[in-house]
Amino acid sequence: MKILVLGSGGREHAMAWRLARSPRVQRVVLAPGNGGTRLDAAFEHLALDPVKDQTALADYAEREGVAMTLVGPEAPLAAGVVDYFRSRGLKIFGPTRAAAQLESSKDFAKQFMKRHAIPTAHFETFTDPAAAHAYVDAKGAPIVIKADGLAAGKGVVVATTLPEAHAAIDTMLLDNKFGDAGARVVIEAFLEGEEASFIVMCDGEHAFALATSQDHKRVFDGDKGPNTGGMGAYSPAPVVTPEVHARVMREIIRPVLAGMKAEGMPYTGFLYAGLMINAAGEPRVVEFNCRMGDPETQPIFLRMKGDFSVLLEHAIAGRLDAAERLAEQLWDHRPAVGVVLAAQHYPETPRTGDPISGLPPDAEDAVVFHAGTRLEGGQLLTSGGRVLCATALGANLRDAQQRAYRLVDQIQFEGKQARRDIGWRAVK
Ligand code: AMP
Ligand code: GLY
């Protein structure tokens, strides 16, 4: 079969890489893909944009008999690509535009969780700066200020002091730094605990849990500096014990599926619950994403041993309950670590256009997934903030970490920045 993957990041590279290993998959086509996917003869490419060129993409899928389409990033989902493909009778895995509001509007997600008693931080939504400032004064710090819409993981300020909180409100509501995404802010209570990414595949009715993971959102070692899209990740996340796992399924994932169905927006696609797990093992939702995480996908998919195309088929057919029997055999028990190599001045103003050298050859247990790279005259150049994700399996987490950093150290480009401590919580 032929599978179309929409997107150009490290997440899409990792999913496409895994799919290409399935004996049932003859062709993986990426639209548009990146420099690294273009270096790999296993992939075909379409120079089409998943948000703007949906008609041409659906024409291609129809004409070429694409068996199914997998959507990587949130923007085409929020733009209704799933609704459109379905309207043309094409098989696609992802949430509809309405269901994708769980990510595209933080206010929608918070109100939804309130309606369905799903555990999350207490919050209020504001459009009026004066009311927002007064609320923050009344609540005190620490407190969390979030732009309502999509802001690529950068629209959140965890304010440890009141002046920081006030400044964040002004940036979002007055300076219009995030455009429409910041026209409303959600202000919520600060949650204590350890974060984990809990990602499931959904078919509208059933959920199938993927391996757990933990992301490192801050740009500098020791979880310092501004939030980014993610500087590295590892899988599994030890904080998600079997007990916590069962609670997450019972208290969060199943109520989301039941609630979305009851509200007429059955949830299909990946559902990513960003969790804060406190010392008592109580999981609370920090955010939902309606897609796989990036860079979580890279270590998770390196660990996947089973055939992802089979899972996708079950999901699109509404039969994820039948996939449960695959769960036992699905994962390599070895942990994986993925370290992001970012451009200089990421996340603010990443430098681009630099040649990349020293890329080590891929192996089944160690792969450098590409994100912000492009090919120009056979030369690989940096083209975005997060450039590569060096990902490796290891006998234990420390071993996986060392193997990933061996890859990181071989790769060169001007201004390369990488955290040196990905996985530190789990190693400790
Ligand atoms: P979000 O984009 O909502 O995932 O937020 C980005 C990051 O901010 C999260 O991964 C957390 O590290 C942090 N964060 C968000 N909300 C809270 C909260 N209520 N309490 C503590 N930390 C938070
Ligand atoms: N790594 C966090 C995200 O994909 O949103």
GROMACS .gro file of C-alpha atoms and ligand atoms in nm:
model
  456
    1MET     CA    1   0.000   0.000   0.000
    2LYS     CA    2   0.090   0.363  -0.043
    3ILE     CA    3   0.070   0.602   0.255
    4LEU     CA    4   0.075   0.981   0.246
    5VAL     CA    5   0.228   1.168   0.541
    6LEU     CA    6   0.150   1.540   0.575
    7GLY     CA    7   0.413   1.760   0.738
    8SER     CA    8   0.782   1.842   0.737
    9GLY     CA    9   0.914   1.799   1.091
   10GLY     CA   10   1.105   1.544   1.292
   11ARG     CA   11   0.776   1.387   1.397
   12GLU     CA   12   0.677   1.323   1.035
   13HIS     CA   13   1.024   1.190   0.952
   14ALA     CA   14   1.001   0.942   1.242
   15MET     CA   15   0.651   0.824   1.147
   16ALA     CA   16   0.746   0.790   0.781
   17TRP     CA   17   1.066   0.603   0.877
   18ARG     CA   18   0.868   0.356   1.084
   19LEU     CA   19   0.603   0.308   0.812
   20ALA     CA   20   0.872   0.244   0.551
   21ARG     CA   21   0.982  -0.055   0.761
   22SER     CA   22   0.648  -0.229   0.718
   23PRO     CA   23   0.645  -0.509   0.460
   24ARG     CA   24   0.288  -0.406   0.373
   25VAL     CA   25   0.389  -0.052   0.279
   26GLN     CA   26   0.529  -0.010  -0.072
   27ARG     CA   27   0.559   0.366  -0.072
   28VAL     CA   28   0.563   0.646   0.180
   29VAL     CA   29   0.500   0.987   0.027
   30LEU     CA   30   0.571   1.302   0.226
   31ALA     CA   31   0.412   1.638   0.159
   32PRO     CA   32   0.632   1.833   0.177
   33GLY     CA   33   0.894   1.647   0.390
   34ASN     CA   34   1.238   1.797   0.458
   35GLY     CA   35   1.603   1.777   0.356
   36GLY     CA   36   1.658   1.455   0.546
   37THR     CA   37   1.358   1.272   0.404
   38ARG     CA   38   1.474   1.382   0.058
   39LEU     CA   39   1.813   1.219   0.120
   40ASP     CA   40   1.638   0.885   0.179
   41ALA     CA   41   1.546   0.693  -0.135
   42ALA     CA   42   1.270   0.515   0.059
   43PHE     CA   43   1.050   0.824   0.033
   44GLU     CA   44   0.868   1.011  -0.240
   45HIS     CA   45   0.783   1.378  -0.206
   46LEU     CA   46   0.512   1.618  -0.310
   47ALA     CA   47   0.592   1.988  -0.306
   48LEU     CA   48   0.248   2.069  -0.164
   49ASP     CA   49   0.149   2.256   0.149
   50PRO     CA   50  -0.076   2.061   0.391
   51VAL     CA   51  -0.271   2.377   0.482
   52LYS     CA   52  -0.303   2.555   0.148
   53ASP     CA   53  -0.299   2.272  -0.106
   54GLN     CA   54  -0.563   2.036   0.031
   55THR     CA   55  -0.745   2.003  -0.300
   56ALA     CA   56  -0.428   1.903  -0.483
   57LEU     CA   57  -0.336   1.661  -0.202
   58ALA     CA   58  -0.676   1.493  -0.216
   59ASP     CA   59  -0.655   1.480  -0.599
   60TYR     CA   60  -0.320   1.303  -0.565
   61ALA     CA   61  -0.450   1.057  -0.303
   62GLU     CA   62  -0.747   0.974  -0.527
   63ARG     CA   63  -0.547   0.943  -0.846
   64GLU     CA   64  -0.262   0.740  -0.696
   65GLY     CA   65  -0.480   0.514  -0.483
   66VAL     CA   66  -0.325   0.623  -0.154
   67ALA     CA   67  -0.449   0.373   0.108
   68MET     CA   68  -0.444   0.628   0.389
   69THR     CA   69  -0.316   0.969   0.487
   70LEU     CA   70  -0.153   1.053   0.817
   71VAL     CA   71  -0.151   1.412   0.939
   72GLY     CA   72   0.152   1.524   1.143
   73PRO     CA   73   0.107   1.887   1.254
   74GLU     CA   74  -0.185   2.076   1.404
   75ALA     CA   75  -0.226   2.353   1.145
   76PRO     CA   76  -0.378   2.137   0.865
   77LEU     CA   77  -0.606   1.972   1.124
   78ALA     CA   78  -0.729   2.309   1.247
   79ALA     CA   79  -0.776   2.400   0.878
   80GLY     CA   80  -1.009   2.102   0.832
   81VAL     CA   81  -0.798   1.861   0.625
   82VAL     CA   82  -0.966   1.558   0.783
   83ASP     CA   83  -1.317   1.691   0.714
   84TYR     CA   84  -1.219   1.762   0.354
   85PHE     CA   85  -1.054   1.426   0.281
   86ARG     CA   86  -1.349   1.243   0.435
   87SER     CA   87  -1.593   1.447   0.228
   88ARG     CA   88  -1.415   1.303  -0.074
   89GLY     CA   89  -1.429   0.950   0.061
   90LEU     CA   90  -1.055   0.934   0.135
   91LYS     CA   91  -0.913   0.755   0.437
   92ILE     CA   92  -0.726   0.983   0.674
   93PHE     CA   93  -0.614   0.962   1.037
   94GLY     CA   94  -0.662   1.274   1.248
   95PRO     CA   95  -0.933   1.475   1.425
   96THR     CA   96  -1.190   1.688   1.244
   97ARG     CA   97  -1.160   2.064   1.266
   98ALA     CA   98  -1.423   2.070   1.543
   99ALA     CA   99  -1.246   1.800   1.746
  100ALA     CA  100  -0.908   1.966   1.694
  101GLN     CA  101  -1.031   2.257   1.906
  102LEU     CA  102  -0.904   2.055   2.201
  103GLU     CA  103  -0.568   2.192   2.094
  104SER     CA  104  -0.649   2.493   1.878
  105SER     CA  105  -0.841   2.669   2.156
  106LYS     CA  106  -0.716   2.644   2.514
  107ASP     CA  107  -1.043   2.803   2.626
  108PHE     CA  108  -1.244   2.530   2.449
  109ALA     CA  109  -1.025   2.262   2.608
  110LYS     CA  110  -1.057   2.407   2.957
  111GLN     CA  111  -1.436   2.455   2.931
  112PHE     CA  112  -1.469   2.100   2.796
  113MET     CA  113  -1.270   1.958   3.087
  114LYS     CA  114  -1.487   2.153   3.330
  115ARG     CA  115  -1.805   2.016   3.171
  116HIS     CA  116  -1.677   1.659   3.195
  117ALA     CA  117  -1.502   1.677   3.533
  118ILE     CA  118  -1.163   1.598   3.384
  119PRO     CA  119  -0.887   1.694   3.631
  120THR     CA  120  -0.702   2.013   3.533
  121ALA     CA  121  -0.587   2.341   3.692
  122HIS     CA  122  -0.850   2.595   3.795
  123PHE     CA  123  -0.872   2.876   3.538
  124GLU     CA  124  -1.045   3.189   3.405
  125THR     CA  125  -1.048   3.333   3.051
  126PHE     CA  126  -0.998   3.704   2.975
  127THR     CA  127  -1.010   3.944   2.682
  128ASP     CA  128  -1.001   4.260   2.896
  129PRO     CA  129  -0.649   4.343   3.021
  130ALA     CA  130  -0.773   4.530   3.331
  131ALA     CA  131  -0.978   4.230   3.444
  132ALA     CA  132  -0.684   3.997   3.378
  133HIS     CA  133  -0.448   4.217   3.582
  134ALA     CA  134  -0.696   4.234   3.870
  135TYR     CA  135  -0.738   3.854   3.866
  136VAL     CA  136  -0.363   3.798   3.884
  137ASP     CA  137  -0.334   4.045   4.173
  138ALA     CA  138  -0.608   3.859   4.357
  139LYS     CA  139  -0.456   3.513   4.299
  140GLY     CA  140  -0.085   3.591   4.345
  141ALA     CA  141   0.217   3.409   4.198
  142PRO     CA  142   0.318   3.156   4.081
  143ILE     CA  143   0.051   3.166   3.813
  144VAL     CA  144   0.033   3.062   3.448
  145ILE     CA  145  -0.069   3.289   3.156
  146LYS     CA  146  -0.157   3.130   2.820
  147ALA     CA  147  -0.248   3.275   2.481
  148ASP     CA  148  -0.577   3.112   2.378
  149GLY     CA  149  -0.487   2.995   2.027
  150LEU     CA  150  -0.206   2.808   1.854
  151ALA     CA  151   0.133   2.960   1.931
  152ALA     CA  152   0.368   2.669   1.855
  153GLY     CA  153   0.427   2.591   2.222
  154LYS     CA  154   0.553   2.941   2.288
  155GLY     CA  155   0.237   3.115   2.406
  156VAL     CA  156   0.269   3.009   2.770
  157VAL     CA  157   0.432   3.202   3.053
  158VAL     CA  158   0.479   3.030   3.388
  159ALA     CA  159   0.516   3.344   3.600
  160THR     CA  160   0.695   3.301   3.930
  161THR     CA  161   0.639   3.666   4.026
  162LEU     CA  162   0.351   3.912   3.985
  163PRO     CA  163   0.547   4.156   3.763
  164GLU     CA  164   0.620   3.869   3.524
  165ALA     CA  165   0.251   3.779   3.517
  166HIS     CA  166   0.148   4.137   3.445
  167ALA     CA  167   0.407   4.169   3.169
  168ALA     CA  168   0.282   3.846   3.007
  169ILE     CA  169  -0.076   3.976   3.004
  170ASP     CA  170   0.036   4.297   2.836
  171THR     CA  171   0.243   4.111   2.576
  172MET     CA  172  -0.049   3.889   2.484
  173LEU     CA  173  -0.348   4.124   2.514
  174LEU     CA  174  -0.195   4.464   2.433
  175ASP     CA  175   0.115   4.416   2.218
  176ASN     CA  176  -0.059   4.153   2.006
  177LYS     CA  177   0.260   3.947   1.994
  178PHE     CA  178   0.070   3.629   1.908
  179GLY     CA  179  -0.184   3.793   1.678
  180ASP     CA  180  -0.530   3.639   1.701
  181ALA     CA  181  -0.392   3.353   1.908
  182GLY     CA  182  -0.337   3.598   2.193
  183ALA     CA  183  -0.660   3.796   2.168
  184ARG     CA  184  -0.784   3.592   2.464
  185VAL     CA  185  -0.578   3.465   2.754
  186VAL     CA  186  -0.639   3.176   2.986
  187ILE     CA  187  -0.499   3.233   3.335
  188GLU     CA  188  -0.462   2.923   3.544
  189ALA     CA  189  -0.332   2.792   3.874
  190PHE     CA  190   0.026   2.664   3.887
  191LEU     CA  191   0.042   2.285   3.914
  192GLU     CA  192   0.322   2.112   4.107
  193GLY     CA  193   0.465   1.781   3.995
  194GLU     CA  194   0.642   1.607   3.712
  195GLU     CA  195   0.528   1.627   3.352
  196ALA     CA  196   0.467   1.338   3.115
  197SER     CA  197   0.329   1.304   2.764
  198PHE     CA  198   0.051   1.049   2.739
  199ILE     CA  199  -0.044   0.984   2.378
  200VAL     CA  200  -0.323   0.761   2.253
  201MET     CA  201  -0.468   0.674   1.914
  202CYS     CA  202  -0.845   0.722   1.898
  203ASP     CA  203  -1.115   0.598   1.660
  204GLY     CA  204  -1.407   0.799   1.798
  205GLU     CA  205  -1.498   0.527   2.045
  206HIS     CA  206  -1.184   0.344   2.163
  207ALA     CA  207  -0.839   0.460   2.270
  208PHE     CA  208  -0.515   0.272   2.221
  209ALA     CA  209  -0.227   0.394   2.439
  210LEU     CA  210   0.116   0.441   2.286
  211ALA     CA  211   0.436   0.424   2.494
  212THR     CA  212   0.470   0.706   2.746
  213SER     CA  213   0.733   0.976   2.715
  214GLN     CA  214   0.867   1.293   2.868
  215ASP     CA  215   0.961   1.607   2.685
  216HIS     CA  216   1.203   1.885   2.786
  217LYS     CA  217   1.035   2.214   2.696
  218ARG     CA  218   1.288   2.469   2.822
  219VAL     CA  219   1.576   2.570   2.600
  220PHE     CA  220   1.862   2.536   2.855
  221ASP     CA  221   1.999   2.260   3.077
  222GLY     CA  222   1.829   2.213   3.412
  223ASP     CA  223   1.494   2.313   3.254
  224LYS     CA  224   1.591   2.682   3.247
  225GLY     CA  225   1.517   2.956   2.994
  226PRO     CA  226   1.216   3.013   2.769
  227ASN     CA  227   0.975   2.741   2.659
  228THR     CA  228   1.035   2.588   2.317
  229GLY     CA  229   0.854   2.333   2.103
  230GLY     CA  230   1.069   2.072   2.282
  231MET     CA  231   1.447   2.021   2.312
  232GLY     CA  232   1.450   1.646   2.363
  233ALA     CA  233   1.245   1.355   2.490
  234TYR     CA  234   1.271   1.004   2.618
  235SER     CA  235   1.044   0.704   2.637
  236PRO     CA  236   0.914   0.546   2.853
  237ALA     CA  237   0.849   0.799   3.132
  238PRO     CA  238   0.901   0.620   3.467
  239VAL     CA  239   0.671   0.870   3.641
  240VAL     CA  240   0.381   0.698   3.462
  241THR     CA  241   0.367   0.386   3.677
  242PRO     CA  242   0.107   0.119   3.594
  243GLU     CA  243  -0.120   0.275   3.858
  244VAL     CA  244  -0.085   0.624   3.710
  245HIS     CA  245  -0.141   0.477   3.363
  246ALA     CA  246  -0.468   0.319   3.472
  247ARG     CA  247  -0.582   0.645   3.634
  248VAL     CA  248  -0.503   0.846   3.321
  249MET     CA  249  -0.707   0.610   3.105
  250ARG     CA  250  -0.997   0.609   3.354
  251GLU     CA  251  -1.001   0.974   3.466
  252ILE     CA  252  -0.886   1.150   3.151
  253ILE     CA  253  -0.873   0.957   2.821
  254ARG     CA  254  -1.205   0.769   2.840
  255PRO     CA  255  -1.400   1.073   2.966
  256VAL     CA  256  -1.255   1.279   2.679
  257LEU     CA  257  -1.370   1.023   2.422
  258ALA     CA  258  -1.713   0.989   2.582
  259GLY     CA  259  -1.749   1.368   2.617
  260MET     CA  260  -1.646   1.445   2.260
  261LYS     CA  261  -1.885   1.181   2.129
  262ALA     CA  262  -2.170   1.311   2.344
  263GLU     CA  263  -2.106   1.663   2.215
  264GLY     CA  264  -2.125   1.547   1.854
  265MET     CA  265  -1.751   1.565   1.779
  266PRO     CA  266  -1.629   1.205   1.806
  267TYR     CA  267  -1.253   1.220   1.852
  268THR     CA  268  -1.041   1.041   1.593
  269GLY     CA  269  -0.664   1.074   1.560
  270PHE     CA  270  -0.378   1.103   1.803
  271LEU     CA  271  -0.472   1.259   2.132
  272TYR     CA  272  -0.180   1.388   2.334
  273ALA     CA  273  -0.250   1.466   2.698
  274GLY     CA  274   0.027   1.676   2.852
  275LEU     CA  275   0.006   1.576   3.217
  276MET     CA  276   0.133   1.704   3.548
  277ILE     CA  277   0.160   1.417   3.795
  278ASN     CA  278   0.189   1.521   4.158
  279ALA     CA  279   0.365   1.342   4.444
  280ALA     CA  280   0.043   1.152   4.525
  281GLY     CA  281   0.034   1.012   4.170
  282GLU     CA  282  -0.267   1.223   4.070
  283PRO     CA  283  -0.261   1.315   3.699
  284ARG     CA  284  -0.390   1.656   3.586
  285VAL     CA  285  -0.416   1.781   3.231
  286VAL     CA  286  -0.184   2.070   3.143
  287GLU     CA  287  -0.288   2.073   2.779
  288PHE     CA  288  -0.422   1.861   2.497
  289ASN     CA  289  -0.263   1.833   2.157
  290CYS     CA  290  -0.451   1.677   1.870
  291ARG     CA  291  -0.140   1.520   1.717
  292MET     CA  292   0.173   1.334   1.815
  293GLY     CA  293   0.431   1.529   2.012
  294ASP     CA  294   0.751   1.655   1.857
  295PRO     CA  295   1.013   1.541   1.970
  296GLU     CA  296   0.828   1.267   2.165
  297THR     CA  297   0.745   1.085   1.840
  298GLN     CA  298   1.113   1.029   1.764
  299PRO     CA  299   1.197   0.810   2.070
  300ILE     CA  300   0.847   0.654   2.075
  301PHE     CA  301   0.862   0.544   1.711
  302LEU     CA  302   1.221   0.423   1.743
  303ARG     CA  303   1.085   0.189   2.012
  304MET     CA  304   0.788   0.069   1.807
  305LYS     CA  305   0.847  -0.287   1.686
  306GLY     CA  306   0.499  -0.372   1.560
  307ASP     CA  307   0.348  -0.265   1.230
  308PHE     CA  308   0.220   0.092   1.258
  309SER     CA  309   0.024   0.057   0.932
  310VAL     CA  310  -0.191  -0.212   1.099
  311LEU     CA  311  -0.267   0.020   1.391
  312LEU     CA  312  -0.362   0.295   1.148
  313GLU     CA  313  -0.597   0.066   0.960
  314HIS     CA  314  -0.769  -0.041   1.281
  315ALA     CA  315  -0.799   0.323   1.386
  316ILE     CA  316  -0.950   0.440   1.058
  317ALA     CA  317  -1.192   0.145   1.059
  318GLY     CA  318  -1.312   0.228   1.414
  319ARG     CA  319  -1.170  -0.100   1.543
  320LEU     CA  320  -0.893   0.004   1.781
  321ASP     CA  321  -1.044  -0.237   2.034
  322ALA     CA  322  -0.911  -0.511   1.805
  323ALA     CA  323  -0.561  -0.362   1.830
  324GLU     CA  324  -0.535  -0.434   2.202
  325ARG     CA  325  -0.399  -0.781   2.130
  326LEU     CA  326  -0.103  -0.616   1.951
  327ALA     CA  327  -0.013  -0.403   2.251
  328GLU     CA  328   0.205  -0.661   2.428
  329GLN     CA  329   0.436  -0.714   2.130
  330LEU     CA  330   0.438  -0.355   2.012
  331TRP     CA  331   0.728  -0.202   2.203
  332ASP     CA  332   1.097  -0.262   2.229
  333HIS     CA  333   1.155  -0.277   2.604
  334ARG     CA  334   1.472  -0.075   2.569
  335PRO     CA  335   1.430   0.295   2.643
  336ALA     CA  336   1.502   0.559   2.381
  337VAL     CA  337   1.634   0.914   2.408
  338GLY     CA  338   1.602   1.186   2.143
  339VAL     CA  339   1.815   1.502   2.165
  340VAL     CA  340   1.718   1.802   1.954
  341LEU     CA  341   1.995   1.992   1.777
  342ALA     CA  342   1.862   2.344   1.744
  343ALA     CA  343   1.985   2.647   1.556
  344GLN     CA  344   2.160   2.935   1.725
  345HIS     CA  345   1.915   3.182   1.887
  346TYR     CA  346   1.630   2.929   1.887
  347PRO     CA  347   1.352   2.982   2.000
  348GLU     CA  348   1.355   3.361   1.943
  349THR     CA  349   1.527   3.421   1.608
  350PRO     CA  350   1.684   3.099   1.483
  351ARG     CA  351   1.971   3.137   1.242
  352THR     CA  352   1.926   2.937   0.917
  353GLY     CA  353   2.110   2.857   0.593
  354ASP     CA  354   2.419   2.691   0.745
  355PRO     CA  355   2.571   2.374   0.596
  356ILE     CA  356   2.538   2.059   0.807
  357SER     CA  357   2.820   1.804   0.816
  358GLY     CA  358   2.923   1.491   1.004
  359LEU     CA  359   2.583   1.321   0.992
  360PRO     CA  360   2.636   0.961   1.111
  361PRO     CA  361   2.474   0.682   0.909
  362ASP     CA  362   2.140   0.556   1.046
  363ALA     CA  363   2.109   0.220   1.219
  364GLU     CA  364   1.798   0.033   1.336
  365ASP     CA  365   1.868   0.147   1.694
  366ALA     CA  366   2.008   0.495   1.628
  367VAL     CA  367   1.859   0.744   1.382
  368VAL     CA  368   1.903   1.115   1.328
  369PHE     CA  369   1.560   1.245   1.234
  370HIS     CA  370   1.546   1.570   1.040
  371ALA     CA  371   1.322   1.871   1.098
  372GLY     CA  372   1.456   2.212   0.994
  373THR     CA  373   1.676   2.095   0.708
  374ARG     CA  374   1.664   2.144   0.332
  375LEU     CA  375   1.869   2.022   0.039
  376GLU     CA  376   2.025   2.272  -0.198
  377GLY     CA  377   2.239   2.137  -0.480
  378GLY     CA  378   2.306   1.819  -0.281
  379GLN     CA  379   2.416   2.016   0.028
  380LEU     CA  380   2.213   1.984   0.346
  381LEU     CA  381   2.138   2.323   0.506
  382THR     CA  382   1.968   2.431   0.828
  383SER     CA  383   1.625   2.580   0.759
  384GLY     CA  384   1.446   2.609   1.092
  385GLY     CA  385   1.476   2.639   1.469
  386ARG     CA  386   1.480   2.271   1.552
  387VAL     CA  387   1.716   2.119   1.298
  388LEU     CA  388   1.767   1.752   1.388
  389CYS     CA  389   1.678   1.502   1.657
  390ALA     CA  390   1.949   1.245   1.738
  391THR     CA  391   1.761   0.941   1.870
  392ALA     CA  392   1.897   0.616   2.011
  393LEU     CA  393   1.787   0.305   2.197
  394GLY     CA  394   1.998   0.178   2.484
  395ALA     CA  395   2.018  -0.109   2.732
  396ASN     CA  396   1.900   0.142   2.993
  397LEU     CA  397   1.823   0.509   2.993
  398ARG     CA  398   2.180   0.620   3.065
  399ASP     CA  399   2.308   0.403   2.781
  400ALA     CA  400   2.045   0.542   2.542
  401GLN     CA  401   2.142   0.892   2.652
  402GLN     CA  402   2.514   0.829   2.590
  403ARG     CA  403   2.443   0.678   2.249
  404ALA     CA  404   2.223   0.973   2.150
  405TYR     CA  405   2.491   1.222   2.260
  406ARG     CA  406   2.754   1.034   2.060
  407LEU     CA  407   2.542   1.115   1.752
  408VAL     CA  408   2.495   1.475   1.862
  409ASP     CA  409   2.871   1.526   1.897
  410GLN     CA  410   2.947   1.401   1.547
  411ILE     CA  411   2.717   1.651   1.377
  412GLN     CA  412   2.836   2.001   1.294
  413PHE     CA  413   2.671   2.323   1.188
  414GLU     CA  414   2.738   2.685   1.281
  415GLY     CA  415   2.567   2.782   1.606
  416LYS     CA  416   2.448   2.428   1.690
  417GLN     CA  417   2.283   2.418   2.032
  418ALA     CA  418   2.170   2.111   2.221
  419ARG     CA  419   2.086   2.049   2.583
  420ARG     CA  420   2.333   1.813   2.751
  421ASP     CA  421   2.090   1.673   3.006
  422ILE     CA  422   1.799   1.515   2.814
  423GLY     CA  423   1.660   1.237   3.032
  424TRP     CA  424   1.809   1.367   3.357
  425ARG     CA  425   1.496   1.310   3.567
  426ALA     CA  426   1.470   0.947   3.469
  427VAL     CA  427   1.847   0.885   3.499
  428LYS     CA  428   1.840   1.032   3.851
  429AMP     P1  429   0.131   2.421   2.743
  429AMP     O1  430   0.163   2.485   2.611
  429AMP     O2  431  -0.004   2.450   2.795
  429AMP     O3  432   0.168   2.278   2.745
  429AMP     O4  433   0.236   2.481   2.845
  429AMP     C1  434   0.375   2.475   2.821
  429AMP     C2  435   0.447   2.437   2.947
  429AMP     O5  436   0.420   2.529   3.051
  429AMP     C3  437   0.403   2.303   3.003
  429AMP     O6  438   0.468   2.197   2.942
  429AMP     C4  439   0.441   2.319   3.148
  429AMP     O7  440   0.579   2.297   3.166
  429AMP     C5  441   0.413   2.462   3.176
  429AMP     N1  442   0.278   2.478   3.233
  429AMP     C6  443   0.165   2.502   3.164
  429AMP     N2  444   0.058   2.509   3.247
  429AMP     C7  445   0.106   2.490   3.372
  429AMP     C8  446   0.045   2.488   3.501
  429AMP     N3  447  -0.086   2.509   3.519
  429AMP     N4  448   0.124   2.466   3.606
  429AMP     C9  449   0.258   2.446   3.591
  429AMP     N5  450   0.321   2.448   3.473
  429AMP    C10  451   0.246   2.471   3.362
  430GLY     N1  452   0.678   1.839   2.248
  430GLY     C1  453   0.559   1.906   2.277
  430GLY     C2  454   0.466   1.915   2.166
  430GLY     O1  455   0.478   1.849   2.064
  430GLY     O2  456   0.372   1.991   2.179
   0.00000   0.00000   0.00000
